[in-house]
């Protein structure tokens, strides 16, 4: 199986791999720049050479015209030699210029004109000489135009080459930068994917929902090590959970026996079976009976919470929520005799675990009775929204501070305000509500409503949402 390697190797490898296209782009840019430099140097050399030779040709033409006219007047050997030398310099300059200018017809014309002037010793007609010199001057002017045209043509070719090179450079830049970005994204994905998996595992451990995904095989060694540690932590948490469950079960059952004896003794004393009690003894007995009842309630809550922790899979059935709410309100009839309970059930049936859903109702109604304002109504609403069965239990009274909402559903967390029933709470009611909702793939939250000060909302997905 292919393994990625260490995180450091993956990071450095991704960085180097992403640099390869950029290095190729830099190399191509340097190559194009060198090509442009060579092209510019060659064209500059050509322009300087062509202009220099053209100036020599024009100077030689002036010298040739001057010596010819001098010979036409003086006609001696010295001037004739000077004239031959001027013709030779003009012919040499013409040859050099024609060598660097391609396909110039004026070069051949100048050859004919030079041949005509080579016979200057036989030219006795001044008009004919003037005609030859005028033709030579026109040839030189035509050569100047040819040089200018050649320079412009080469500059046009250079501009086309530059434009083509710029377009090629732009496409290469876009392609190589895109490849570099893709390599960066690929390298980051190789790191982000296992990190997201670690985050998923942490979320599963935090909310205790579902099974952990299998160990990764294609990830950096360090992240695989962290993943193994999280799997070990999950197993350790499961072991601790089993120990906690066993401890709660054992402690609750062990407390039942002496508690029953204490209750029986208090009952015998209260019935004066062992003799008449004086007022002080009766007061002490009342305190003992109250504490015994409190301890009995705590033990029953612990047993109920322990039983809830042991329930692995809920049994979903279709129940009538209106009937369930009616039974719950009847059980709390004594505590609700001075309260108005408004019930609004807008669905005929919901798919839930009946026992878990009844525990949610019992604990939320009990919480509303204990902490709601005395004489103010309690609202119980059940409806369906987007395939989710929603239960709202709301009451009037003091609002819950936002900073305390997050800890409300933790076990053994009690509120700071005194209860209406003067009973010290166990701190398990809302935790049981949260665990019951979680077992049914739902959740519970404190929400803001306009008809009450405190509202607990339990959302249970229906069948199609749980698949």
XYZ file of C-alpha atoms in Angstrom:
467
model
C 0.000 0.000 0.000
C 1.307 3.421 -0.964
C 2.180 5.628 1.999
C 2.735 9.358 1.870
C 5.607 9.639 4.346
C 6.157 12.110 7.127
C 4.401 15.444 7.310
C 7.696 17.271 6.855
C 8.551 15.228 3.758
C 5.063 15.813 2.353
C 5.294 19.565 2.962
C 8.775 19.899 1.468
C 7.921 17.577 -1.433
C 4.753 19.541 -2.227
C 6.678 22.814 -2.041
C 9.449 21.567 -4.359
C 6.946 19.995 -6.754
C 4.992 23.252 -6.919
C 8.242 25.113 -7.669
C 9.058 22.957 -10.728
C 6.581 24.747 -13.084
C 7.732 28.110 -11.733
C 11.365 27.171 -12.364
C 10.419 26.086 -15.897
C 8.654 29.429 -16.368
C 11.730 31.283 -15.104
C 13.976 29.292 -17.469
C 11.703 30.028 -20.422
C 11.575 33.717 -19.493
C 15.375 33.861 -19.327
C 15.601 32.041 -22.677
C 13.156 34.440 -24.309
C 14.972 37.406 -22.794
C 18.289 36.149 -24.180
C 16.655 35.657 -27.572
C 15.268 39.178 -27.513
C 18.685 40.484 -26.515
C 20.347 38.642 -29.424
C 17.649 39.837 -31.815
C 18.011 43.445 -30.659
C 21.792 43.285 -30.911
C 21.639 41.847 -34.463
C 19.136 44.418 -35.659
C 21.092 47.275 -34.075
C 24.283 46.025 -35.710
C 22.496 45.783 -39.070
C 21.099 49.323 -38.810
C 24.450 50.780 -37.757
C 26.276 48.892 -40.521
C 23.755 49.771 -43.226
C 23.645 53.438 -42.283
C 27.455 53.602 -42.038
C 27.957 51.989 -45.475
C 25.264 54.229 -46.948
C 27.104 57.258 -45.634
C 30.318 55.925 -47.169
C 28.478 55.412 -50.485
C 27.151 58.955 -50.423
C 30.609 60.334 -49.553
C 32.204 58.278 -52.341
C 29.565 59.586 -54.788
C 30.403 63.180 -53.845
C 34.148 62.545 -54.192
C 33.586 60.803 -57.544
C 31.516 63.710 -58.917
C 34.138 66.249 -57.789
C 37.078 64.370 -59.365
C 35.138 63.806 -62.615
C 34.400 67.471 -62.963
C 38.022 68.326 -62.135
C 39.199 65.903 -64.814
C 36.786 67.394 -67.330
C 38.549 70.727 -66.759
C 42.193 69.779 -66.144
C 42.495 66.335 -67.812
C 45.843 65.307 -66.458
C 47.159 61.993 -65.176
C 47.029 62.866 -61.475
C 43.344 63.825 -61.595
C 42.641 60.721 -63.684
C 44.242 58.518 -61.010
C 42.203 60.285 -58.314
C 39.085 59.663 -60.380
C 39.905 55.950 -60.770
C 40.476 55.734 -57.023
C 37.095 57.458 -56.344
C 35.354 55.031 -58.725
C 36.991 52.087 -56.934
C 35.888 53.395 -53.474
C 32.335 53.960 -54.773
C 32.237 50.448 -56.267
C 33.542 48.949 -53.008
C 30.928 50.813 -50.916
C 28.200 49.702 -53.371
C 29.337 46.089 -53.099
C 29.331 46.215 -49.269
C 25.856 47.771 -49.209
C 24.436 45.330 -51.738
C 25.834 42.406 -49.735
C 23.644 43.281 -46.712
C 20.555 44.361 -48.703
C 18.790 41.511 -50.451
C 17.147 41.697 -53.877
C 17.820 45.349 -54.596
C 17.388 46.268 -58.306
C 19.183 49.560 -57.764
C 22.416 47.667 -57.088
C 22.491 46.462 -60.699
C 21.667 49.942 -61.910
C 24.644 51.310 -60.000
C 26.868 48.673 -61.607
C 25.872 49.906 -65.067
C 26.387 53.518 -64.034
C 29.837 52.710 -62.644
C 30.809 50.979 -65.895
C 29.709 54.074 -67.819
C 31.828 56.325 -65.630
C 34.879 54.087 -65.911
C 35.189 55.443 -69.479
C 35.360 59.040 -68.213
C 38.532 59.656 -70.283
C 36.529 59.350 -73.481
C 33.673 61.562 -72.370
C 34.150 64.945 -73.955
C 30.565 66.138 -73.932
C 29.755 68.089 -70.755
C 26.028 67.414 -71.102
C 26.617 63.680 -71.315
C 28.803 63.852 -68.204
C 26.116 65.787 -66.366
C 23.560 63.156 -67.404
C 25.784 60.342 -66.070
C 26.344 62.158 -62.773
C 22.625 62.910 -62.410
C 21.853 59.242 -63.032
C 24.468 58.285 -60.388
C 22.944 60.707 -57.868
C 19.471 59.244 -58.488
C 20.875 55.740 -58.013
C 22.388 56.759 -54.669
C 19.043 58.260 -53.581
C 17.280 55.035 -54.642
C 19.781 53.041 -52.608
C 19.033 55.247 -49.596
C 15.334 54.348 -49.987
C 16.217 50.671 -50.288
C 18.223 50.858 -47.066
C 15.333 52.589 -45.268
C 12.859 50.010 -46.604
C 15.137 47.140 -45.551
C 15.466 48.590 -42.038
C 11.683 49.036 -41.724
C 11.051 45.489 -43.005
C 13.471 43.997 -40.482
C 11.930 46.095 -37.681
C 8.461 44.860 -38.709
C 9.696 41.252 -38.572
C 11.208 41.959 -35.166
C 7.905 43.405 -33.898
C 6.047 40.322 -35.135
C 8.560 38.066 -33.431
C 8.213 40.080 -30.221
C 4.404 39.893 -30.367
C 4.518 36.153 -30.996
C 6.991 35.724 -28.166
C 4.815 37.753 -25.777
C 1.755 35.661 -26.666
C 3.753 32.472 -26.126
C 5.058 33.807 -22.835
C 1.528 34.699 -21.681
C 0.161 31.252 -22.522
C 3.142 29.550 -20.919
C 2.773 31.675 -17.794
C -0.942 30.909 -17.496
C -0.391 27.184 -18.071
C 2.577 26.783 -15.741
C 1.041 28.911 -12.988
C -2.150 26.844 -13.267
C -0.135 23.637 -13.016
C 1.687 25.042 -9.999
C -1.624 25.963 -8.329
C -3.006 22.493 -9.026
C 0.075 20.930 -7.469
C -0.295 23.211 -4.447
C -3.960 22.217 -4.103
C -3.026 18.545 -4.452
C -0.351 18.826 -1.790
C -2.662 20.739 0.561
C -5.406 18.170 -0.006
C -3.043 15.403 1.082
C -2.672 17.282 4.375
C -6.193 18.685 4.770
C -7.981 15.384 4.137
C -6.409 13.493 7.078
C -6.748 16.605 9.262
C -10.473 16.742 8.458
C -10.688 13.060 9.335
C -9.064 13.801 12.688
C -11.615 16.565 13.210
C -14.409 14.123 12.369
C -13.063 11.624 14.908
C -12.861 14.338 17.573
C -16.473 15.345 16.836
C -17.583 11.718 17.150
C -15.736 11.395 20.458
C -17.148 14.692 21.730
C -20.774 13.873 20.887
C -20.489 10.086 21.249
C -22.321 9.526 17.965
C -21.551 6.699 15.596
C -18.474 4.556 15.129
C -14.996 5.795 14.376
C -13.842 5.497 10.749
C -11.079 2.961 10.013
C -7.450 3.972 10.293
C -6.011 5.812 7.314
C -3.388 4.152 5.145
C -2.514 7.106 2.889
C -1.582 9.926 5.223
C 1.557 11.370 6.868
C 3.020 9.230 9.637
C 2.456 11.920 12.256
C -1.255 12.255 11.452
C -1.689 8.467 11.366
C -0.077 8.414 14.816
C -2.536 11.020 16.085
C -5.383 9.005 14.573
C -4.174 5.856 16.368
C -4.021 7.820 19.625
C -7.602 8.985 19.111
C -8.734 5.401 18.472
C -6.970 4.350 21.663
C -8.624 7.259 23.461
C -12.009 6.105 22.166
C -11.414 2.611 23.520
C -10.280 4.083 26.827
C -13.377 6.260 27.045
C -15.550 3.236 26.376
C -13.790 1.381 29.180
C -14.302 4.324 31.525
C -17.934 4.541 30.452
C -18.428 0.882 31.329
C -16.734 1.456 34.690
C -18.945 4.483 35.365
C -22.075 2.570 34.426
C -21.099 -0.353 36.651
C -20.260 2.012 39.504
C -23.589 3.806 39.223
C -25.465 0.515 39.083
C -23.574 -0.937 42.029
C -23.820 2.223 44.141
C -27.526 2.655 43.466
C -28.347 -0.941 44.305
C -26.132 -0.912 47.395
C -27.878 2.228 48.632
C -31.312 0.679 48.212
C -30.933 -1.811 51.112
C -29.867 0.598 53.908
C -32.255 3.195 52.523
C -35.148 0.772 52.843
C -34.131 0.068 56.440
C -33.963 3.771 57.238
C -37.368 4.364 55.677
C -38.837 1.463 57.632
C -37.353 2.794 60.890
C -38.696 6.293 60.219
C -42.104 4.783 59.509
C -42.087 2.866 62.801
C -41.080 5.942 64.727
C -43.682 8.135 63.032
C -46.428 5.595 63.922
C -45.331 5.645 67.594
C -44.767 1.900 67.526
C -41.764 2.211 69.835
C -43.322 4.871 72.041
C -44.615 8.429 72.072
C -42.306 11.074 70.616
C -41.829 14.491 72.131
C -41.926 17.606 69.854
C -38.140 17.754 69.504
C -37.967 14.076 68.519
C -40.854 14.535 66.066
C -39.002 17.441 64.425
C -35.837 15.359 64.104
C -37.901 12.513 62.653
C -39.446 14.899 60.127
C -35.989 15.949 58.980
C -34.902 12.321 58.736
C -37.992 11.406 56.704
C -37.423 14.368 54.336
C -33.761 13.443 53.854
C -34.702 9.809 53.305
C -37.235 10.791 50.666
C -34.631 13.031 49.029
C -32.079 10.189 49.050
C -34.672 7.803 47.608
C -35.393 10.251 44.768
C -31.666 10.582 44.041
C -31.222 6.795 43.944
C -34.179 6.424 41.573
C -32.707 9.111 39.295
C -29.340 7.353 39.319
C -30.983 4.063 38.422
C -32.952 5.747 35.663
C -29.829 7.457 34.311
C -27.865 4.206 34.514
C -30.591 2.352 32.621
C -30.545 5.066 29.967
C -26.782 4.732 29.517
C -27.123 0.989 28.999
C -29.732 1.346 26.261
C -27.847 0.926 22.996
C -30.553 0.961 20.328
C -33.920 2.744 20.567
C -37.057 0.943 19.369
C -38.914 3.294 17.057
C -42.678 2.948 16.883
C -45.476 5.181 15.675
C -47.213 6.700 18.709
C -49.962 9.235 19.345
C -48.184 12.251 20.873
C -51.459 13.764 22.130
C -52.163 10.719 24.280
C -48.599 10.663 25.581
C -48.799 14.326 26.610
C -52.187 13.755 28.233
C -50.826 10.900 30.346
C -47.814 12.985 31.375
C -49.991 15.954 32.435
C -52.243 13.635 34.451
C -49.228 12.260 36.328
C -48.256 15.819 37.260
C -51.826 16.865 38.069
C -51.007 17.580 41.719
C -47.996 19.747 40.913
C -49.932 21.501 38.118
C -53.097 22.219 40.057
C -52.259 25.939 40.316
C -50.842 26.140 36.778
C -52.478 26.398 33.367
C -51.028 23.945 30.845
C -51.635 24.742 27.177
C -51.163 21.769 24.861
C -50.957 22.145 21.071
C -50.340 18.865 19.193
C -50.455 19.356 15.419
C -49.436 15.858 14.302
C -51.384 12.632 14.564
C -48.345 10.418 15.081
C -44.567 10.541 15.478
C -41.948 7.841 15.013
C -39.984 7.687 18.285
C -39.005 5.340 21.092
C -42.029 5.659 23.373
C -40.142 5.130 26.639
C -37.376 7.601 25.749
C -39.885 10.178 24.494
C -41.923 9.843 27.709
C -38.762 10.404 29.773
C -38.101 13.577 27.782
C -41.637 14.804 28.466
C -41.462 13.927 32.174
C -38.171 15.695 32.758
C -39.053 18.819 30.749
C -42.438 19.197 32.431
C -40.830 18.571 35.835
C -38.200 21.215 35.029
C -40.896 23.713 33.976
C -42.821 23.065 37.240
C -39.686 23.441 39.352
C -38.250 26.553 37.712
C -41.219 28.276 36.036
C -42.972 31.243 37.589
C -45.739 30.155 40.001
C -49.221 30.737 38.620
C -47.949 31.309 35.083
C -48.876 28.922 32.218
C -46.736 26.105 30.818
C -46.873 25.382 27.080
C -46.365 21.982 25.419
C -46.317 22.047 21.607
C -45.620 19.163 19.217
C -45.411 19.680 15.470
C -43.433 18.526 12.417
C -41.082 20.728 10.444
C -39.006 19.588 7.437
C -39.341 15.902 8.355
C -38.399 16.498 12.013
C -40.741 16.007 14.979
C -40.362 19.053 17.229
C -41.336 19.191 20.909
C -41.403 22.602 22.629
C -41.872 22.848 26.404
C -41.953 26.487 27.485
C -42.596 28.351 30.711
C -42.576 31.890 32.052
C -40.037 33.015 34.574
C -36.415 34.042 34.785
C -34.504 33.657 31.522
C -31.443 31.432 31.320
C -28.213 33.425 30.822
C -26.539 32.552 27.487
C -23.258 31.635 29.186
C -25.014 28.895 31.204
C -26.926 27.302 28.317
C -23.959 25.207 27.187
C -23.638 23.445 30.581
C -27.339 22.827 31.202
C -27.308 19.378 29.615
C -24.240 18.065 31.413
C -24.824 15.429 34.143
C -25.115 16.614 37.759
C -25.414 20.268 36.750
C -27.956 22.146 38.869
C -29.292 25.644 38.486
C -28.411 28.411 40.923
C -31.991 29.626 41.453
C -34.133 27.942 44.120
C -36.788 25.473 42.969
C -40.478 26.082 43.477
C -40.897 22.688 45.197
C -38.094 23.383 47.733
C -36.402 20.144 46.648
C -32.682 19.996 45.904
C -32.348 18.785 42.325
C -30.107 15.928 41.230
C -28.810 17.699 38.141
C -29.698 14.730 35.937
C -33.062 15.765 34.441
C -31.829 17.808 31.467
C -28.899 15.438 30.959
C -31.391 12.578 30.623
C -33.357 14.679 28.112
C -30.195 15.263 26.070
C -29.155 11.595 26.138
C -32.655 10.400 25.219
C -32.735 12.771 22.242
C -29.232 11.696 21.201
C -30.212 8.016 21.268
C -33.017 8.841 18.827
C -30.570 10.745 16.550
C -32.013 14.073 17.691
C -30.941 16.956 19.875
C -32.217 19.443 22.442
C -31.608 23.177 22.637
C -32.778 26.305 24.411
C -34.536 28.554 21.872
C -36.072 32.020 21.885
C -39.868 32.209 21.483
C -42.211 35.162 21.729
C -44.777 33.522 24.015
C -42.505 32.410 26.875
C -39.283 33.287 28.677
C -37.697 29.807 28.558
C -38.297 27.178 25.875
C -36.614 23.788 25.507
C -36.887 22.380 21.979
C -36.334 18.676 21.250
C -35.974 17.723 17.570
C -36.272 14.067 16.550
C -35.717 13.200 12.840
C -38.361 10.938 11.368
C -37.659 7.722 9.443
C -36.493 9.230 6.142
C -34.135 11.590 8.000
C -32.513 8.805 10.025
C -31.532 6.665 7.020
